[in-house]
Short mmCIF file of C-alpha atoms in Angstrom, two decimals:
data_model
loop_
_atom_site.label_atom_id
_atom_site.label_comp_id
_atom_site.label_asym_id
_atom_site.label_seq_id
_atom_site.Cartn_x
_atom_site.Cartn_y
_atom_site.Cartn_z
CA MET A 30 106.37 135.84 47.91
CA THR A 31 110.05 136.01 47.06
CA TYR A 32 113.07 137.68 44.65
CA CYS A 33 116.16 136.19 43.92
CA VAL A 34 118.54 136.72 41.09
CA GLY A 35 121.88 135.29 39.95
CA THR A 36 124.24 136.39 37.62
CA LEU A 37 126.55 134.42 36.13
CA THR A 38 129.68 137.02 34.65
CA ALA A 39 133.18 136.52 33.25
CA GLU A 40 134.78 136.79 36.99
CA GLY A 41 132.48 134.93 39.01
CA LEU A 42 129.27 134.54 40.18
CA VAL A 43 126.27 136.43 42.12
CA MET A 44 123.72 134.99 43.82
CA LEU A 45 121.26 137.31 45.89
CA ALA A 46 117.95 136.24 47.48
CA ASP A 47 115.81 137.85 50.14
CA THR A 48 114.00 135.81 53.05
CA ARG A 49 110.44 136.58 52.94
CA THR A 50 107.88 133.92 53.20
CA ASN A 51 104.03 134.67 53.40
CA ALA A 52 101.10 132.56 53.32
CA GLY A 53 98.34 135.37 53.09
CA ILE A 54 98.86 139.06 54.06
CA ASP A 55 99.06 138.05 58.22
CA HIS A 56 101.26 135.36 58.12
CA ILE A 57 104.76 136.26 57.15
CA SER A 58 108.05 134.62 58.29
CA THR A 59 111.15 134.52 57.52
CA PHE A 60 113.21 131.35 55.88
CA ARG A 61 116.52 131.52 53.95
CA LYS A 62 116.21 130.72 50.42
CA LEU A 63 120.02 130.52 49.36
CA LYS A 64 121.48 127.02 50.44
CA ILE A 65 125.41 126.74 49.57
CA TRP A 66 126.94 123.05 50.11
CA LYS A 67 130.45 122.82 49.55
CA ARG A 68 133.67 120.54 49.44
CA PRO A 69 136.40 123.14 49.71
CA GLY A 70 138.84 123.14 46.86
CA GLU A 71 136.61 121.15 44.97
CA ARG A 72 133.42 122.35 44.34
CA LEU A 73 130.68 125.14 45.64
CA VAL A 74 127.12 124.41 44.79
CA ALA A 75 124.50 127.13 45.60
CA LEU A 76 120.48 126.69 45.42
CA MET A 77 117.80 129.57 45.73
CA SER A 78 114.33 128.71 45.39
CA ALA A 79 111.31 130.59 44.94
CA GLY A 80 107.47 129.07 45.15
CA ASN A 81 105.33 126.78 47.60
CA LEU A 82 107.76 126.86 50.27
CA ALA A 83 106.67 123.48 51.51
CA VAL A 84 107.67 122.41 48.31
CA THR A 85 110.88 123.89 47.68
CA GLN A 86 111.95 122.97 51.61
CA ALA A 87 111.02 119.23 50.45
CA VAL A 88 113.36 119.37 47.39
CA VAL A 89 116.22 120.79 49.37
CA GLY A 90 115.22 117.93 52.14
CA LEU A 91 115.56 115.15 49.35
CA LEU A 92 118.65 116.34 48.05
CA GLU A 93 120.21 116.58 51.84
CA GLU A 94 118.72 113.22 52.91
CA ARG A 95 120.15 111.59 49.43
CA MET A 96 123.79 113.06 50.75
CA GLU A 97 123.87 111.64 54.03
CA ASP A 98 122.07 107.74 52.67
CA ASN A 99 124.94 105.61 52.32
CA SER A 100 122.78 103.19 50.08
CA VAL A 101 122.95 106.42 47.44
CA ASP A 102 125.66 106.24 45.12
CA PRO A 103 127.84 109.42 45.93
CA GLY A 104 127.88 109.98 42.32
CA GLU A 105 124.37 110.71 42.67
CA THR A 106 124.34 113.48 45.34
CA ILE A 107 125.16 117.26 44.97
CA LEU A 108 128.48 116.73 46.72
CA GLY A 109 129.70 113.87 44.50
CA ALA A 110 127.87 114.06 41.03
CA PRO A 111 130.66 114.75 38.07
CA SER A 112 129.76 118.11 36.71
CA MET A 113 127.12 121.21 37.49
CA PHE A 114 124.93 119.77 34.79
CA ALA A 115 124.57 116.35 36.83
CA VAL A 116 124.02 118.60 39.75
CA ALA A 117 121.39 120.09 37.83
CA ARG A 118 119.84 117.20 36.88
CA LEU A 119 119.67 116.06 40.47
CA VAL A 120 117.85 118.83 41.62
CA GLY A 121 115.21 118.69 38.27
CA ALA A 122 114.77 114.68 39.66
CA ALA A 123 114.36 115.92 43.23
CA ILE A 124 111.47 117.86 42.03
CA ARG A 125 109.68 115.51 40.18
CA ASP A 126 110.14 113.11 43.11
CA VAL A 127 108.29 115.78 45.33
CA ARG A 128 105.67 116.53 42.50
CA GLU A 129 104.91 112.72 42.41
CA VAL A 130 103.79 112.60 46.08
CA ASP A 131 102.57 116.34 46.78
CA GLY A 132 101.82 117.33 43.24
CA PRO A 133 98.18 115.95 42.63
CA SER A 134 96.98 117.73 46.01
CA LEU A 135 98.42 120.92 45.47
CA GLU A 136 96.98 120.83 41.55
CA GLN A 137 93.49 121.25 43.28
CA GLY A 138 94.21 124.34 45.33
CA ALA A 139 94.48 127.67 43.83
CA HIS A 140 98.27 128.18 43.36
CA GLY A 141 99.09 124.41 42.11
CA PHE A 142 102.57 122.90 42.35
CA ASN A 143 104.84 126.08 42.00
CA ALA A 144 108.54 125.87 42.69
CA THR A 145 111.75 127.02 40.83
CA PHE A 146 115.35 127.10 41.44
CA LEU A 147 118.37 129.04 40.23
CA LEU A 148 121.57 126.50 40.79
CA GLY A 149 124.96 128.11 40.38
CA GLY A 150 128.14 126.28 41.09
CA GLN A 151 131.90 125.39 40.08
CA ILE A 152 133.26 121.93 40.26
CA ALA A 153 137.10 122.30 40.35
CA GLY A 154 138.32 121.68 36.55
CA ARG A 155 135.07 122.08 35.39
CA LYS A 156 132.96 125.50 34.16
CA LEU A 157 131.21 127.81 36.24
CA ARG A 158 127.53 127.35 35.05
CA LEU A 159 124.33 129.19 36.30
CA TYR A 160 120.89 127.04 35.88
CA GLN A 161 117.07 128.35 36.13
CA ILE A 162 115.16 124.90 36.90
CA TYR A 163 111.58 124.77 36.65
CA ALA A 164 108.87 123.28 38.70
CA GLU A 165 108.84 120.29 35.50
CA GLY A 166 112.22 119.26 36.60
CA ASN A 167 113.93 120.44 33.47
CA PHE A 168 116.41 123.49 32.96
CA ILE A 169 118.27 126.55 31.26
CA GLU A 170 121.52 127.85 31.59
CA ALA A 171 123.00 131.44 31.66
CA THR A 172 124.90 132.40 28.91
CA GLU A 173 126.92 135.24 27.99
CA ASP A 174 124.36 136.96 25.70
CA THR A 175 121.91 136.27 28.82
CA PRO A 176 123.78 136.34 32.06
CA PHE A 177 121.27 136.66 34.54
CA PHE A 178 118.21 135.12 36.09
CA GLN A 179 115.79 136.09 38.37
CA ILE A 180 112.92 134.14 40.17
CA GLY A 181 109.91 135.05 42.28
CA GLU A 182 108.75 138.47 42.07
CA THR A 183 110.85 139.38 39.08
CA LYS A 184 109.26 142.36 37.23
CA TYR A 185 110.04 145.21 39.52
CA GLY A 186 113.61 144.63 39.46
CA LYS A 187 114.11 143.57 35.69
CA PRO A 188 114.38 147.08 34.20
CA ILE A 189 117.73 148.21 35.97
CA LEU A 190 119.10 144.57 35.32
CA ASP A 191 117.70 145.03 31.37
CA ARG A 192 120.10 148.19 31.11
CA VAL A 193 123.04 147.89 32.98
CA MET A 194 123.96 143.94 33.35
CA SER A 195 126.13 142.24 31.37
CA PHE A 196 128.39 139.47 31.44
CA GLY A 197 131.41 141.67 31.47
CA VAL A 198 130.75 143.51 34.59
CA PRO A 199 132.96 142.51 37.73
CA VAL A 200 131.22 140.65 40.49
CA LYS A 201 131.32 143.64 43.03
CA GLU A 202 129.69 145.77 40.40
CA ALA A 203 127.20 142.69 39.50
CA ALA A 204 126.26 142.39 43.54
CA LYS A 205 126.09 146.22 43.68
CA VAL A 206 123.32 145.75 40.23
CA CYS A 207 121.79 142.79 41.93
CA LEU A 208 121.44 144.88 45.17
CA ILE A 209 119.66 147.63 43.52
CA SER A 210 117.44 145.49 41.59
CA MET A 211 116.30 143.83 45.01
CA ASP A 212 115.51 147.70 46.44
CA SER A 213 113.13 148.22 43.82
CA THR A 214 111.72 145.23 44.30
CA LEU A 215 111.48 145.81 48.45
CA ARG A 216 109.84 149.02 47.84
CA SER A 217 107.40 147.88 45.50
CA ASN A 218 106.18 144.89 46.96
CA MET A 219 105.48 144.27 50.37
CA SER A 220 105.96 140.45 50.47
CA VAL A 221 109.49 140.70 49.54
CA GLY A 222 111.40 141.77 52.25
CA LEU A 223 115.03 141.66 54.38
CA PRO A 224 117.07 140.18 55.36
CA LEU A 225 119.01 139.19 52.14
CA ASP A 226 121.43 136.74 51.40
CA LEU A 227 124.45 137.45 49.12
CA MET A 228 126.87 135.13 47.99
CA VAL A 229 129.95 136.12 45.68
CA TYR A 230 132.13 133.86 44.00
CA ARG A 231 134.93 134.20 41.75
CA ARG A 232 135.67 131.67 38.87
CA ASN A 233 138.13 128.83 39.60
CA HIS A 234 138.69 129.20 43.18
CA PRO A 235 135.95 126.29 44.13
CA GLY A 236 135.53 126.15 48.05
CA GLU A 237 135.78 130.01 48.44
CA TYR A 238 133.60 132.31 48.30
CA ILE A 239 131.96 135.39 50.05
CA GLU A 240 128.62 135.43 51.92
CA ARG A 241 126.70 138.19 53.65
CA ARG A 242 123.51 138.51 55.35
CA ILE A 243 122.35 141.89 54.54
CA ALA A 244 119.81 143.08 57.70
CA GLU A 245 118.11 145.93 58.62
CA GLY A 246 120.21 148.88 59.19
CA ASP A 247 122.88 147.36 57.14
CA PRO A 248 125.11 150.71 56.38
CA TYR A 249 126.38 149.67 52.86
CA PHE A 250 122.85 148.67 51.64
CA GLU A 251 121.14 151.77 53.48
CA ASP A 252 123.87 153.63 51.69
CA ILE A 253 123.12 152.24 48.19
CA ARG A 254 119.10 152.62 48.74
CA HIS A 255 119.40 156.28 49.74
CA ARG A 256 121.93 156.78 46.97
CA TRP A 257 119.96 155.20 44.32
CA SER A 258 116.84 157.03 45.45
CA GLU A 259 118.42 160.19 45.32
CA ALA A 260 120.13 159.24 42.15
CA LEU A 261 116.80 158.35 40.46
CA ARG A 262 114.87 161.78 41.53
CA SER A 263 118.17 163.99 40.35
CA ALA A 264 118.06 161.93 37.09
CA TYR A 265 114.16 162.28 36.60
CA ARG A 266 114.75 166.13 37.50
CA GLY A 267 117.72 166.31 34.64
CA ILE A 268 115.28 165.60 31.85
CA ALA A 269 113.63 168.80 30.55
CA ASP A 270 109.74 168.60 31.06
CA VAL A 271 107.21 167.45 28.14
CA PRO A 272 106.80 170.19 25.52
CA LEU A 273 103.16 170.51 26.11
CA ASP A 274 102.51 173.75 24.77
CA GLY A 275 103.20 174.98 21.08
CA MET B 14 99.43 143.28 26.50
CA THR B 15 98.87 146.69 27.79
CA TYR B 16 100.57 149.54 30.06
CA CYS B 17 98.53 152.38 30.79
CA VAL B 18 99.24 155.00 33.71
CA GLY B 19 96.91 157.71 34.78
CA THR B 20 97.77 160.43 37.68
CA LEU B 21 96.14 162.43 39.42
CA THR B 22 97.58 165.80 40.60
CA ALA B 23 96.81 169.40 42.18
CA GLU B 24 97.64 170.86 38.58
CA GLY B 25 95.53 168.39 36.83
CA LEU B 26 95.06 164.69 34.87
CA VAL B 27 97.91 162.80 33.03
CA MET B 28 96.70 160.09 31.01
CA LEU B 29 99.15 157.49 29.00
CA ALA B 30 98.21 154.56 27.25
CA ASP B 31 100.55 152.19 24.51
CA THR B 32 98.80 150.88 21.66
CA ARG B 33 99.88 147.32 21.07
CA THR B 34 97.41 144.40 21.57
CA ASN B 35 98.56 140.78 20.94
CA ALA B 36 96.62 137.39 21.07
CA GLY B 37 99.75 135.19 21.28
CA ILE B 38 103.19 136.35 20.01
CA ASP B 39 102.45 136.17 16.29
CA HIS B 40 99.43 138.57 16.37
CA ILE B 41 100.27 141.74 17.38
CA SER B 42 98.04 144.84 16.09
CA THR B 43 98.00 148.31 17.20
CA PHE B 44 94.75 149.83 18.81
CA ARG B 45 93.82 153.11 20.62
CA LYS B 46 93.33 152.44 24.03
CA LEU B 47 92.59 155.62 25.23
CA LYS B 48 89.25 157.32 24.44
CA ILE B 49 88.05 160.91 24.95
CA TRP B 50 84.64 162.57 25.10
CA LYS B 51 83.78 166.05 25.40
CA ARG B 52 81.73 168.90 25.47
CA PRO B 53 84.23 171.91 24.92
CA GLY B 54 83.71 173.90 28.03
CA GLU B 55 81.91 171.59 29.78
CA ARG B 56 83.53 168.07 30.62
CA LEU B 57 86.02 166.27 29.75
CA VAL B 58 86.07 162.41 29.84
CA ALA B 59 88.70 160.10 29.14
CA LEU B 60 88.94 156.11 29.60
CA MET B 61 91.81 153.55 29.02
CA SER B 62 91.24 150.04 28.97
CA ALA B 63 93.10 147.00 29.78
CA GLY B 64 92.42 143.25 29.19
CA ASN B 65 90.51 141.46 26.55
CA LEU B 66 90.34 143.32 23.48
CA ALA B 67 86.65 142.55 22.49
CA VAL B 68 85.67 143.20 25.94
CA THR B 69 87.36 146.68 26.11
CA GLN B 70 85.75 147.48 22.73
CA ALA B 71 82.45 146.40 23.77
CA VAL B 72 82.29 148.08 26.59
CA VAL B 73 83.05 151.24 24.93
CA GLY B 74 81.04 150.67 21.97
CA LEU B 75 77.88 150.08 24.39
CA LEU B 76 78.88 153.41 26.07
CA GLU B 77 78.76 155.19 22.60
CA GLU B 78 75.64 153.46 21.25
CA ARG B 79 73.49 154.70 24.38
CA MET B 80 75.24 158.07 23.38
CA GLU B 81 73.34 158.10 20.04
CA ASP B 82 70.31 156.27 21.32
CA ASN B 83 67.51 158.88 21.38
CA SER B 84 65.40 156.55 23.71
CA VAL B 85 68.12 156.48 26.33
CA ASP B 86 67.87 159.18 29.25
CA PRO B 87 70.92 161.69 28.25
CA GLY B 88 71.40 161.66 32.17
CA GLU B 89 72.28 158.19 31.85
CA THR B 90 75.05 158.74 29.24
CA ILE B 91 78.69 159.82 29.29
CA LEU B 92 78.01 163.09 28.09
CA GLY B 93 74.75 164.23 30.27
CA ALA B 94 75.79 162.19 33.43
CA PRO B 95 75.64 164.71 36.59
CA SER B 96 78.76 163.80 37.69
CA MET B 97 82.18 161.91 37.20
CA PHE B 98 80.95 159.39 39.90
CA ALA B 99 77.82 159.17 37.67
CA VAL B 100 79.94 158.51 34.92
CA ALA B 101 82.05 155.85 36.55
CA ARG B 102 78.82 154.09 37.52
CA LEU B 103 77.78 154.07 33.87
CA VAL B 104 80.96 152.56 32.90
CA GLY B 105 80.95 150.07 35.33
CA ALA B 106 77.10 149.06 34.68
CA ALA B 107 78.32 148.57 30.74
CA ILE B 108 81.10 146.04 31.85
CA ARG B 109 78.34 144.23 34.01
CA ASP B 110 75.99 144.44 30.75
CA VAL B 111 78.83 143.11 28.70
CA ARG B 112 79.76 140.21 31.15
CA GLU B 113 76.08 139.11 31.41
CA VAL B 114 76.78 138.46 27.50
CA ASP B 115 80.26 137.09 26.83
CA GLY B 116 81.57 136.28 30.59
CA PRO B 117 80.33 132.74 30.84
CA SER B 118 81.66 131.56 27.49
CA LEU B 119 85.02 133.71 28.69
CA GLU B 120 85.28 132.09 31.82
CA GLN B 121 85.85 128.60 30.09
CA GLY B 122 89.31 129.88 28.36
CA ALA B 123 92.07 130.50 30.46
CA HIS B 124 91.94 134.10 30.68
CA GLY B 125 88.52 134.30 31.70
CA PHE B 126 86.80 137.79 31.50
CA ASN B 127 89.51 140.32 32.22
CA ALA B 128 89.15 143.80 31.67
CA THR B 129 90.53 146.99 33.40
CA PHE B 130 89.44 150.78 33.06
CA LEU B 131 91.14 154.04 34.21
CA LEU B 132 88.25 156.81 33.72
CA GLY B 133 89.39 160.64 34.43
CA GLY B 134 87.67 163.90 33.92
CA GLN B 135 86.04 166.62 34.97
CA ILE B 136 82.73 168.56 34.72
CA ALA B 137 82.34 171.96 34.63
CA GLY B 138 81.76 173.21 38.32
CA ARG B 139 82.52 169.91 39.69
CA LYS B 140 85.86 168.37 41.15
CA LEU B 141 88.43 166.47 38.68
CA ARG B 142 88.48 163.04 39.53
CA LEU B 143 90.27 159.71 38.52
CA TYR B 144 88.96 156.25 38.92
CA GLN B 145 90.28 152.36 38.15
CA ILE B 146 87.08 150.44 37.31
CA TYR B 147 87.41 146.51 37.71
CA ALA B 148 85.88 143.86 35.64
CA GLU B 149 83.42 143.65 38.50
CA GLY B 150 82.39 147.23 37.33
CA ASN B 151 83.02 148.81 40.69
CA PHE B 152 85.46 151.18 41.09
CA ILE B 153 88.32 153.27 43.07
CA GLU B 154 89.23 156.41 43.45
CA ALA B 155 92.86 158.35 43.30
CA THR B 156 93.51 160.68 46.27
CA GLU B 157 96.12 162.79 46.80
CA ASP B 158 97.67 159.89 49.00
CA THR B 159 97.67 157.78 46.20
CA PRO B 160 97.68 160.20 43.06
CA PHE B 161 98.25 157.38 40.43
CA PHE B 162 96.52 154.03 38.89
CA GLN B 163 98.08 151.87 36.43
CA ILE B 164 96.54 148.91 34.76
CA GLY B 165 97.87 145.94 32.32
CA GLU B 166 101.60 145.20 32.64
CA THR B 167 102.11 147.61 35.56
CA LYS B 168 105.06 146.39 37.36
CA TYR B 169 107.86 147.16 35.70
CA GLY B 170 107.07 150.89 35.47
CA LYS B 171 105.96 151.05 39.13
CA PRO B 172 109.19 151.56 40.94
CA ILE B 173 109.96 154.93 39.28
CA LEU B 174 106.52 155.79 40.24
CA ASP B 175 106.79 154.87 43.67
CA ARG B 176 109.64 157.06 44.14
CA VAL B 177 108.63 160.39 42.22
CA MET B 178 104.98 160.67 41.64
CA SER B 179 103.16 162.86 44.19
CA PHE B 180 100.28 165.00 44.17
CA GLY B 181 102.46 167.94 44.18
CA VAL B 182 103.93 167.50 40.85
CA PRO B 183 103.14 169.89 37.63
CA VAL B 184 101.59 168.05 34.93
CA LYS B 185 104.48 168.35 32.78
CA GLU B 186 106.53 166.50 35.32
CA ALA B 187 104.00 164.21 36.02
CA ALA B 188 103.81 163.77 32.08
CA LYS B 189 107.25 162.92 32.20
CA VAL B 190 107.66 160.58 35.12
CA CYS B 191 104.68 158.94 33.32
CA LEU B 192 106.67 158.45 29.99
CA ILE B 193 109.45 157.06 32.10
CA SER B 194 107.55 154.41 33.71
CA MET B 195 106.31 153.72 30.23
CA ASP B 196 109.85 153.37 28.92
CA SER B 197 110.71 151.04 31.79
CA THR B 198 107.83 149.00 30.83
CA LEU B 199 108.65 149.14 26.54
CA ARG B 200 112.35 148.04 27.59
CA SER B 201 111.34 144.93 29.37
CA ASN B 202 107.87 143.49 28.03
CA MET B 203 107.87 143.41 24.06
CA SER B 204 103.81 143.19 24.21
CA VAL B 205 103.80 146.74 25.14
CA GLY B 206 104.52 148.84 22.20
CA LEU B 207 104.40 152.28 20.83
CA PRO B 208 103.00 154.39 19.67
CA LEU B 209 101.82 155.98 22.44
CA ASP B 210 98.42 158.22 23.33
CA LEU B 211 99.53 161.06 25.84
CA MET B 212 96.72 163.09 27.33
CA VAL B 213 97.33 166.15 29.59
CA TYR B 214 94.43 168.20 31.16
CA ARG B 215 94.55 171.13 33.43
CA ARG B 216 92.19 171.55 36.20
CA ASN B 217 89.01 173.67 35.74
CA HIS B 218 89.66 173.92 32.29
CA PRO B 219 86.92 171.42 30.80
CA GLY B 220 87.18 170.68 27.04
CA GLU B 221 90.55 172.25 26.75
CA TYR B 222 93.71 169.79 26.85
CA ILE B 223 96.42 168.68 25.22
CA GLU B 224 96.75 165.12 23.38
CA ARG B 225 99.82 164.03 21.71
CA ARG B 226 100.54 160.60 19.78
CA ILE B 227 104.04 159.56 20.44
CA ALA B 228 105.21 157.39 17.39
CA GLU B 229 108.82 155.51 16.99
CA GLY B 230 111.21 158.21 16.37
CA ASP B 231 109.25 161.19 18.48
CA PRO B 232 112.33 163.50 19.32
CA TYR B 233 111.21 163.95 22.77
CA PHE B 234 110.69 160.67 23.41
CA GLU B 235 113.88 159.59 22.42
CA ASP B 236 115.56 162.35 24.10
CA ILE B 237 113.87 160.79 27.15
CA ARG B 238 114.66 157.11 26.65
CA HIS B 239 118.37 158.13 25.58
CA ARG B 240 118.93 160.48 28.89
CA TRP B 241 117.01 158.32 31.39
CA SER B 242 119.22 155.33 30.09
CA GLU B 243 122.37 157.23 30.25
CA ALA B 244 121.41 158.76 34.00
CA LEU B 245 120.42 155.31 35.27
CA ARG B 246 123.86 153.69 34.17
CA SER B 247 125.72 156.92 35.53
CA ALA B 248 123.55 156.50 38.63
CA TYR B 249 124.75 152.96 39.17
CA ARG B 250 128.14 153.81 38.60
CA GLY B 251 128.24 156.53 41.14
CA ILE B 252 127.37 154.05 43.85
CA ALA B 253 130.39 152.53 45.56
CA ASP B 254 130.81 148.90 45.07
CA VAL B 255 129.94 146.07 47.36
CA PRO B 256 132.72 146.15 49.78
CA LEU B 257 133.39 142.16 49.79
CA ASP B 258 136.79 141.89 51.13
CA GLY B 259 137.58 142.66 54.54
#
């Protein structure tokens, strides 16, 4: 399984992914699910994926092959497309291309053709965008009303996002909420696991971004986990017990 | 959808269920999912259900019909069975009976034969038990190590249970944690809804129990919801932001 969360805020973009993949309970590996492409000063494109690893790797592989293929119009590649909307369409088209090849045999298995992506980024002079792209290749866009998207094992980490995430929170705070949301998921589902990949981007600085890998023992993340756990315990202790009698 | 949670503690048993059922987004109704049978002073048996409403109602209907049928050995009924283990087997057998009739046609639909139960209770002189009974009719039992079970839409409300629920918490506190877990579910999934049915039972008092229906506007539940929301917000504000720079 996988958990990825992306948030669009007034200040910028936060993307967070775990790295655990599993095929059954005894075949667990670490794969990076956050991919970043950039032209410093001109564009930053980040893609996170959930679903069948063979499918998501094939999609990323196809997108990269096209960037290196001189016979492909640069405007039809991630690093040359004129807008993030065009980039989202390229990702969608790559998903459909992979589906054409691998879909029929996957549909015969129990899990089907299963892949979802979060695509975020900005091209100089254009707006910062965050999209969720479906296995069908179509997509929806985050807005001020709905500033976050989740893919993979989404439910455990959703309550905290529902309560505190909004378009107005600063990116440092948005990153913190995403990490808390990830922590809830890590605790409740062992098929989501460390290390994590975190990317934070401030609007209108294409090419500049902060990327961190958070591994087991990372002092800040350990501190969040501990404090959040303590805070929840003390919060629930602070609420009066159910008045059962009388 | 449905959310039910049951907890076995040193002091007793807490069972909490919502009442919303839906067949598609535009066919939402209220059905009681917590059923209680008792012989005051001798036994208390509580059953909560999730899954296909026609199936779960048929199972309860069959169990009740057998109680009223003079040709059925009383030892083979909920109110006459010698132990909670025997009661769990009766529920399992009723599920299998319903499956024999309705299973084949349900398996042809998208959702299949889908029903899960939480069964809790005590018979005088015997131990308090909590079981989770599967659509297959077999079951597992809660223990000191794993004192709670959830059925239906379980994920949103699991993180708080994972963090604070244990066999040692008093029933009043266990009821509070169940309500907080329910609140997280209500907020994140609109197919789970009020009113709620709460039952609290203190070990070794078969026949005595507290039952409450919690409807929209219930002052205690409103207070929990408000305080928990505030506590989460202040907890997350209390954690330092991600140290992104430097």
